[in-house]
């Protein structure tokens, strides 16, 4: 089994290259970084909203379940607890967005002044 694994691993590495390394944010285009930050904020707000809506639905459903059990009714449906806002998704999307940002274009270095040729004598 290990011989097969040794043959397959290099092939898999070629098929799924690693994403390019992320440059420091200061080295990326500011407008692109800003767009990514806005998208992350919106993602986090959506996740928080989903969690809030889930909590609002869970509480009455749990109460109904408790009443059903207390009245010894058959077929009581158990409420499913909310999982919490998954902000890791937003972080991953933010990192992927930043990878699409171009680096800041730096102007070419200024040409060093050249010494004028010495006058001919």
Short mmCIF file of the C-alpha atoms (twelve columns), coordinates in Angstrom:
data_MODEL
# 
_entry.id   MODEL 
# 
loop_
_atom_site.group_PDB 
_atom_site.id 
_atom_site.type_symbol 
_atom_site.label_atom_id 
_atom_site.label_alt_id 
_atom_site.label_comp_id 
_atom_site.label_asym_id 
_atom_site.label_seq_id 
_atom_site.Cartn_x 
_atom_site.Cartn_y 
_atom_site.Cartn_z 
_atom_site.pdbx_PDB_model_num 
ATOM 1   C CA . UNK A 1   0.000   0.000  0.000   1 
ATOM 2   C CA . UNK A 2   2.784   2.447  0.800   1 
ATOM 3   C CA . UNK A 3   4.354   1.948  -2.645  1 
ATOM 4   C CA . UNK A 4   1.086   3.020  -4.280  1 
ATOM 5   C CA . UNK A 5   0.846   5.988  -1.952  1 
ATOM 6   C CA . UNK A 6   4.403   7.034  -2.839  1 
ATOM 7   C CA . UNK A 7   3.487   7.016  -6.535  1 
ATOM 8   C CA . UNK A 8   0.171   8.821  -6.152  1 
ATOM 9   C CA . UNK A 9   1.156   11.658 -3.796  1 
ATOM 10  C CA . UNK A 10  3.468   13.455 -6.273  1 
ATOM 11  C CA . UNK A 11  0.784   13.193 -8.950  1 
ATOM 12  C CA . UNK A 12  -1.851  14.632 -6.651  1 
ATOM 13  C CA . UNK A 13  0.443   17.492 -5.720  1 
ATOM 14  C CA . UNK A 14  0.783   18.397 -9.406  1 
ATOM 15  C CA . UNK A 15  -2.978  18.252 -9.941  1 
ATOM 16  C CA . UNK A 16  -3.905  20.445 -6.982  1 
ATOM 17  C CA . UNK A 17  -1.315  23.195 -6.693  1 
ATOM 18  C CA . UNK A 18  -1.249  25.276 -3.564  1 
ATOM 19  C CA . UNK A 19  -2.755  28.749 -3.799  1 
ATOM 20  C CA . UNK A 20  -0.231  31.534 -4.209  1 
ATOM 21  C CA . UNK A 21  1.151   32.977 -1.011  1 
ATOM 22  C CA . UNK A 22  -0.752  35.991 0.233   1 
ATOM 23  C CA . UNK A 23  1.208   39.229 0.057   1 
ATOM 24  C CA . UNK A 24  1.029   41.579 3.044   1 
ATOM 25  C CA . UNK A 25  -2.133  43.679 2.838   1 
ATOM 26  C CA . UNK A 26  -0.047  46.862 2.665   1 
ATOM 27  C CA . UNK A 27  1.466   45.569 -0.595  1 
ATOM 28  C CA . UNK A 28  -1.949  45.023 -2.255  1 
ATOM 29  C CA . UNK A 29  -4.132  47.430 -4.218  1 
ATOM 30  C CA . UNK A 30  -6.067  49.462 -1.617  1 
ATOM 31  C CA . UNK A 31  -9.351  49.525 -3.564  1 
ATOM 32  C CA . UNK A 32  -9.308  45.740 -3.908  1 
ATOM 33  C CA . UNK A 33  -8.482  45.246 -0.219  1 
ATOM 34  C CA . UNK A 34  -11.338 47.578 0.677   1 
ATOM 35  C CA . UNK A 35  -13.730 45.614 -1.547  1 
ATOM 36  C CA . UNK A 36  -12.668 42.369 0.152   1 
ATOM 37  C CA . UNK A 37  -13.149 43.888 3.618   1 
ATOM 38  C CA . UNK A 38  -16.633 45.078 2.658   1 
ATOM 39  C CA . UNK A 39  -17.525 41.612 1.371   1 
ATOM 40  C CA . UNK A 40  -16.275 40.059 4.628   1 
ATOM 41  C CA . UNK A 41  -18.366 42.459 6.713   1 
ATOM 42  C CA . UNK A 42  -21.446 41.657 4.644   1 
ATOM 43  C CA . UNK A 43  -20.776 37.915 4.997   1 
ATOM 44  C CA . UNK A 44  -20.449 38.228 8.777   1 
ATOM 45  C CA . UNK A 45  -23.704 40.209 8.964   1 
ATOM 46  C CA . UNK A 46  -25.503 37.508 6.933   1 
ATOM 47  C CA . UNK A 47  -24.155 34.777 9.213   1 
ATOM 48  C CA . UNK A 48  -25.242 36.704 12.313  1 
ATOM 49  C CA . UNK A 49  -28.690 37.276 10.794  1 
ATOM 50  C CA . UNK A 50  -29.058 33.555 10.055  1 
ATOM 51  C CA . UNK A 51  -28.144 32.755 13.637  1 
ATOM 52  C CA . UNK A 52  -30.624 35.330 14.996  1 
ATOM 53  C CA . UNK A 53  -33.411 33.945 12.809  1 
ATOM 54  C CA . UNK A 54  -32.574 30.405 13.883  1 
ATOM 55  C CA . UNK A 55  -32.710 31.369 17.555  1 
ATOM 56  C CA . UNK A 56  -36.062 33.072 17.017  1 
ATOM 57  C CA . UNK A 57  -37.463 29.902 15.452  1 
ATOM 58  C CA . UNK A 58  -35.819 27.506 17.904  1 
ATOM 59  C CA . UNK A 59  -37.290 28.950 21.094  1 
ATOM 60  C CA . UNK A 60  -41.011 28.497 20.208  1 
ATOM 61  C CA . UNK A 61  -40.327 25.088 18.655  1 
ATOM 62  C CA . UNK A 62  -38.545 23.946 21.805  1 
ATOM 63  C CA . UNK A 63  -41.475 25.193 23.907  1 
ATOM 64  C CA . UNK A 64  -43.899 23.239 21.731  1 
ATOM 65  C CA . UNK A 65  -41.743 20.147 22.122  1 
ATOM 66  C CA . UNK A 66  -41.642 20.513 25.909  1 
ATOM 67  C CA . UNK A 67  -45.439 20.956 26.014  1 
ATOM 68  C CA . UNK A 68  -45.888 17.887 23.822  1 
ATOM 69  C CA . UNK A 69  -43.708 15.783 26.130  1 
ATOM 70  C CA . UNK A 70  -45.424 17.146 29.263  1 
ATOM 71  C CA . UNK A 71  -48.841 16.199 27.836  1 
ATOM 72  C CA . UNK A 72  -47.511 12.744 26.908  1 
ATOM 73  C CA . UNK A 73  -48.525 13.129 23.295  1 
ATOM 74  C CA . UNK A 74  -47.101 10.694 20.732  1 
ATOM 75  C CA . UNK A 75  -44.802 11.856 17.927  1 
ATOM 76  C CA . UNK A 76  -43.300 14.937 19.573  1 
ATOM 77  C CA . UNK A 77  -40.837 16.592 17.220  1 
ATOM 78  C CA . UNK A 78  -37.525 17.589 18.767  1 
ATOM 79  C CA . UNK A 79  -36.322 21.083 17.932  1 
ATOM 80  C CA . UNK A 80  -32.896 21.194 16.297  1 
ATOM 81  C CA . UNK A 81  -30.516 23.555 18.075  1 
ATOM 82  C CA . UNK A 82  -28.844 26.322 16.118  1 
ATOM 83  C CA . UNK A 83  -25.215 25.780 15.202  1 
ATOM 84  C CA . UNK A 84  -24.071 29.357 15.675  1 
ATOM 85  C CA . UNK A 85  -22.822 31.834 13.127  1 
ATOM 86  C CA . UNK A 86  -20.050 30.252 11.035  1 
ATOM 87  C CA . UNK A 87  -17.636 33.133 10.587  1 
ATOM 88  C CA . UNK A 88  -14.857 30.835 9.380   1 
ATOM 89  C CA . UNK A 89  -16.608 30.810 6.008   1 
ATOM 90  C CA . UNK A 90  -16.285 34.598 5.845   1 
ATOM 91  C CA . UNK A 91  -12.613 34.446 6.773   1 
ATOM 92  C CA . UNK A 92  -11.927 31.880 4.035   1 
ATOM 93  C CA . UNK A 93  -13.776 33.959 1.443   1 
ATOM 94  C CA . UNK A 94  -11.841 37.040 2.560   1 
ATOM 95  C CA . UNK A 95  -8.503  35.268 2.127   1 
ATOM 96  C CA . UNK A 96  -9.543  34.054 -1.335  1 
ATOM 97  C CA . UNK A 97  -10.640 37.567 -2.269  1 
ATOM 98  C CA . UNK A 98  -7.309  39.042 -1.156  1 
ATOM 99  C CA . UNK A 99  -5.498  36.526 -3.378  1 
ATOM 100 C CA . UNK A 100 -7.187  38.148 -6.373  1 
ATOM 101 C CA . UNK A 101 -5.932  41.626 -5.440  1 
ATOM 102 C CA . UNK A 102 -3.083  42.894 -7.573  1 
ATOM 103 C CA . UNK A 103 0.046   44.193 -5.882  1 
ATOM 104 C CA . UNK A 104 0.558   47.925 -5.662  1 
ATOM 105 C CA . UNK A 105 2.286   49.179 -8.746  1 
ATOM 106 C CA . UNK A 106 5.499   50.800 -7.697  1 
ATOM 107 C CA . UNK A 107 6.968   53.421 -9.984  1 
ATOM 108 C CA . UNK A 108 10.252  52.480 -11.604 1 
ATOM 109 C CA . UNK A 109 13.251  53.734 -9.666  1 
ATOM 110 C CA . UNK A 110 14.377  57.175 -10.685 1 
ATOM 111 C CA . UNK A 111 17.409  57.126 -12.928 1 
ATOM 112 C CA . UNK A 112 20.517  58.131 -11.088 1 
ATOM 113 C CA . UNK A 113 22.005  61.331 -12.409 1 
ATOM 114 C CA . UNK A 114 24.874  60.504 -14.694 1 
ATOM 115 C CA . UNK A 115 28.062  62.493 -14.482 1 
ATOM 116 C CA . UNK A 116 28.634  64.717 -17.457 1 
ATOM 117 C CA . UNK A 117 31.682  63.764 -19.449 1 
ATOM 118 C CA . UNK A 118 34.750  65.789 -18.664 1 
ATOM 119 C CA . UNK A 119 35.388  68.533 -21.198 1 
ATOM 120 C CA . UNK A 120 37.960  67.602 -23.808 1 
ATOM 121 C CA . UNK A 121 41.233  69.450 -23.565 1 
# 
